[in-house]
Short mmCIF file of C-alpha atoms in Angstrom, two decimals:
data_model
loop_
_atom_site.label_atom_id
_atom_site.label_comp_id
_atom_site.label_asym_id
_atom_site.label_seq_id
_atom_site.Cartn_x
_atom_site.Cartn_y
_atom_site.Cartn_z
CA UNK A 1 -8.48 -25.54 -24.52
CA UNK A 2 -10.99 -22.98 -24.64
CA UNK A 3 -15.02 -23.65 -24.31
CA UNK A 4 -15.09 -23.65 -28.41
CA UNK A 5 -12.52 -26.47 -28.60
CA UNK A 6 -14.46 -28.37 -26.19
CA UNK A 7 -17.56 -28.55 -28.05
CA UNK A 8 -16.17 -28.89 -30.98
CA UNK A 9 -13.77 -31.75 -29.68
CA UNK A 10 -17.48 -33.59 -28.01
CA UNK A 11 -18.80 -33.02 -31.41
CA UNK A 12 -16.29 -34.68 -33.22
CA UNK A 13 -16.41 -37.99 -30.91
CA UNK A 14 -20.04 -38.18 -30.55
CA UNK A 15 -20.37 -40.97 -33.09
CA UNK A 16 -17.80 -43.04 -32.00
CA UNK A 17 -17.19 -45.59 -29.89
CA UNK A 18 -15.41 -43.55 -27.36
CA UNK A 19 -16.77 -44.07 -24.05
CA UNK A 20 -14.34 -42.12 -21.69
CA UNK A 21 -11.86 -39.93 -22.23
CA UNK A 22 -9.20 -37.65 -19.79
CA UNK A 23 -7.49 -34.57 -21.28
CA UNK A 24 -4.08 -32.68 -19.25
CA UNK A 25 -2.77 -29.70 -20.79
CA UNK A 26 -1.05 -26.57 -19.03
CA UNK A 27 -2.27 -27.56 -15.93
CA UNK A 28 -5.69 -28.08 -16.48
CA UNK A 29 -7.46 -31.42 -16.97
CA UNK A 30 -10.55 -32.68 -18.41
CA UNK A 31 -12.69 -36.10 -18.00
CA UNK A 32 -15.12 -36.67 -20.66
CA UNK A 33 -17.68 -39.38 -20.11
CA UNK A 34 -21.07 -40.25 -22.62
CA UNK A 35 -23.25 -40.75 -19.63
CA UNK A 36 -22.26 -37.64 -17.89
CA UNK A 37 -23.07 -34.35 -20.19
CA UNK A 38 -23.28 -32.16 -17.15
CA UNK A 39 -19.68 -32.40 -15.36
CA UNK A 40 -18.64 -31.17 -18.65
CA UNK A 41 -20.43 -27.99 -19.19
CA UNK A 42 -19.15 -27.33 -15.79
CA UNK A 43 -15.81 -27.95 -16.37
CA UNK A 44 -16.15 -25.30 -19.28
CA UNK A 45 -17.58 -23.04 -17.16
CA UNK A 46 -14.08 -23.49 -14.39
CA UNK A 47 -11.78 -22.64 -17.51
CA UNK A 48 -13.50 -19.78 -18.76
CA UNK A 49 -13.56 -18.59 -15.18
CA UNK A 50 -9.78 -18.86 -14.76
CA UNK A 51 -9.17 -17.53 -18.24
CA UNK A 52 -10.94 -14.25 -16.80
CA UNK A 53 -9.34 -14.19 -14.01
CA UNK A 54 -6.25 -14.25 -15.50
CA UNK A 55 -7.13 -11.18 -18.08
CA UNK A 56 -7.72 -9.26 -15.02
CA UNK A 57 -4.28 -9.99 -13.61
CA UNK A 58 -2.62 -8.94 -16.82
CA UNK A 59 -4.29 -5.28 -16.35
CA UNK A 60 -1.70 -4.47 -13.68
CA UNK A 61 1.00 -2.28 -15.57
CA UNK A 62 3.74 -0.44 -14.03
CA UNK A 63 5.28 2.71 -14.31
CA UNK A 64 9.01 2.08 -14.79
CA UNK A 65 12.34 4.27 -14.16
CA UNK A 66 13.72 6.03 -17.12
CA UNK A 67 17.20 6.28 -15.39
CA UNK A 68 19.64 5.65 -12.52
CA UNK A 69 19.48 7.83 -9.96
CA UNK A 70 17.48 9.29 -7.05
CA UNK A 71 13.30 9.09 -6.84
CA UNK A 72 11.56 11.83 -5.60
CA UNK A 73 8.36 11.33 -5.04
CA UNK A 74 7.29 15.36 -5.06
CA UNK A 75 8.96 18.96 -6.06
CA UNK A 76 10.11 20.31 -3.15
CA UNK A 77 11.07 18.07 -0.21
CA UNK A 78 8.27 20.29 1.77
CA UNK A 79 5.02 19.18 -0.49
CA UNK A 80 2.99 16.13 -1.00
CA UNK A 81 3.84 13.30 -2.99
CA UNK A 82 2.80 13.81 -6.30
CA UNK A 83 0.75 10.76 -6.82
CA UNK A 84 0.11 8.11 -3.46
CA UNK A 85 -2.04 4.67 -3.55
CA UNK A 86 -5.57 5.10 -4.62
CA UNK A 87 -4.85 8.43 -6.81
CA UNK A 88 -5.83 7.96 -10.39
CA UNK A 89 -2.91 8.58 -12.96
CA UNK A 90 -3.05 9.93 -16.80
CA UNK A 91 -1.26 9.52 -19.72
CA UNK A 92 1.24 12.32 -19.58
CA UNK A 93 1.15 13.20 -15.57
CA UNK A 94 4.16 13.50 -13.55
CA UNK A 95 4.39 11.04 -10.80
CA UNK A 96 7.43 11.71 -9.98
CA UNK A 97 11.25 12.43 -10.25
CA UNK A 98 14.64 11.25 -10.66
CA UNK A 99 18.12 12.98 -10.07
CA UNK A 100 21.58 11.82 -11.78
CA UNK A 101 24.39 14.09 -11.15
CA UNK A 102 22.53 17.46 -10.32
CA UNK A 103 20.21 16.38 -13.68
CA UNK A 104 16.43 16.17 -12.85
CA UNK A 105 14.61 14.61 -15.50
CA UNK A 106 10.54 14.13 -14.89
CA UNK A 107 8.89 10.81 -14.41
CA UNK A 108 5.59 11.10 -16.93
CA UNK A 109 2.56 8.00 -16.88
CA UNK A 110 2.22 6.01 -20.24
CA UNK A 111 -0.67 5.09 -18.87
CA UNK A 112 -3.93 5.92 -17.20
CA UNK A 113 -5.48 3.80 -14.57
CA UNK A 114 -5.49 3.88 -10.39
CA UNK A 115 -2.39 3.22 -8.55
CA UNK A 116 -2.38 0.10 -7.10
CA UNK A 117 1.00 0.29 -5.07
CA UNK A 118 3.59 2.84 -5.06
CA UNK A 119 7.14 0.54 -5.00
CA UNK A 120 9.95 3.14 -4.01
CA UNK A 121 10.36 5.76 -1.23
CA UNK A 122 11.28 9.11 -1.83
CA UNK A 123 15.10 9.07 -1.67
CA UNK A 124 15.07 6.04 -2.80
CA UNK A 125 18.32 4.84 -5.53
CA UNK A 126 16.52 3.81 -8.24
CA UNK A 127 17.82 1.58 -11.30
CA UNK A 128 17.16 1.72 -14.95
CA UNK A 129 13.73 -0.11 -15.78
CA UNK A 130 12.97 -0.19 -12.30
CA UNK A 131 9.31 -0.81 -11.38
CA UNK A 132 8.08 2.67 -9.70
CA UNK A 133 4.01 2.20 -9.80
CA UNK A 134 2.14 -0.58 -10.45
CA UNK A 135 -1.32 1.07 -12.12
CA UNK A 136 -4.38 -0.86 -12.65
CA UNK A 137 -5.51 0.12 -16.02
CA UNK A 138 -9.05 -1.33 -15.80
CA UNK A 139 -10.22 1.20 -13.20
#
């Protein structure tokens, strides 16, 4: 129930004869009571914080293997990695890598954001649709 329902839902039993009232749905739950106006608005307040808080979960989006095979995590097995935690990532950057039977195909970003956590080590067998990079795209 979002903060809209709720006011409309204390609208639509103001006139009644409805003294109390407790609501359970996906986990959250709701008391409704004439007397009390205030617990409510702050019960409001609790879902449309956890509501936010779960948008900002959902901005983590990884960067996923295109193939089977072998990560590398740089060019040449004497340079840096090509992206490490903290580095920002664009749509279209290689972060990496991946080696099938002497064939070396490029790991590109779909997305731009910072990376959050870099999931495989260079060397690393790698499946197809494997979770490389998680990137947060809000930052």
């Amino acid at each position: 129930m979002n903060s809209q329902e709720i006011k409309d839902f204390l609208k639509s039993i103001r006139d009644t004869d409805i003294e109390e009232m407790k609501y359970q749905s996906d986990g959250n739950s709701l008391y409704f009571k004439k007397a009390d106006v205030e617990p409510v608005v702050s019960v409001v307040k609790e879902v449309v914080a956890k509501k936010s808080e779960e948008t900002k979960k959902s901005t983590l989006i990884a960067i996923k293997s295109s193939m089977v095979g072998t990560f590398s995590d740089n060019q040449n097995s004497d340079q840096f990695p090509l992206i490490k935690e903290g580095d920002r990532v664009v749509e279209g950057q290689k972060v990496g890598q991946i080696e099938a039977m002497k064939i070396i195909k490029d790991v590109h970003s779909k997305i731009k954001g910072k990376v959050i956590k870099v999931l495989v080590a260079n060397g690393q067998s790698v499946e197809y649709g494997q979770e490389l990079f998680l990137v947060d795209t809000s930052k």
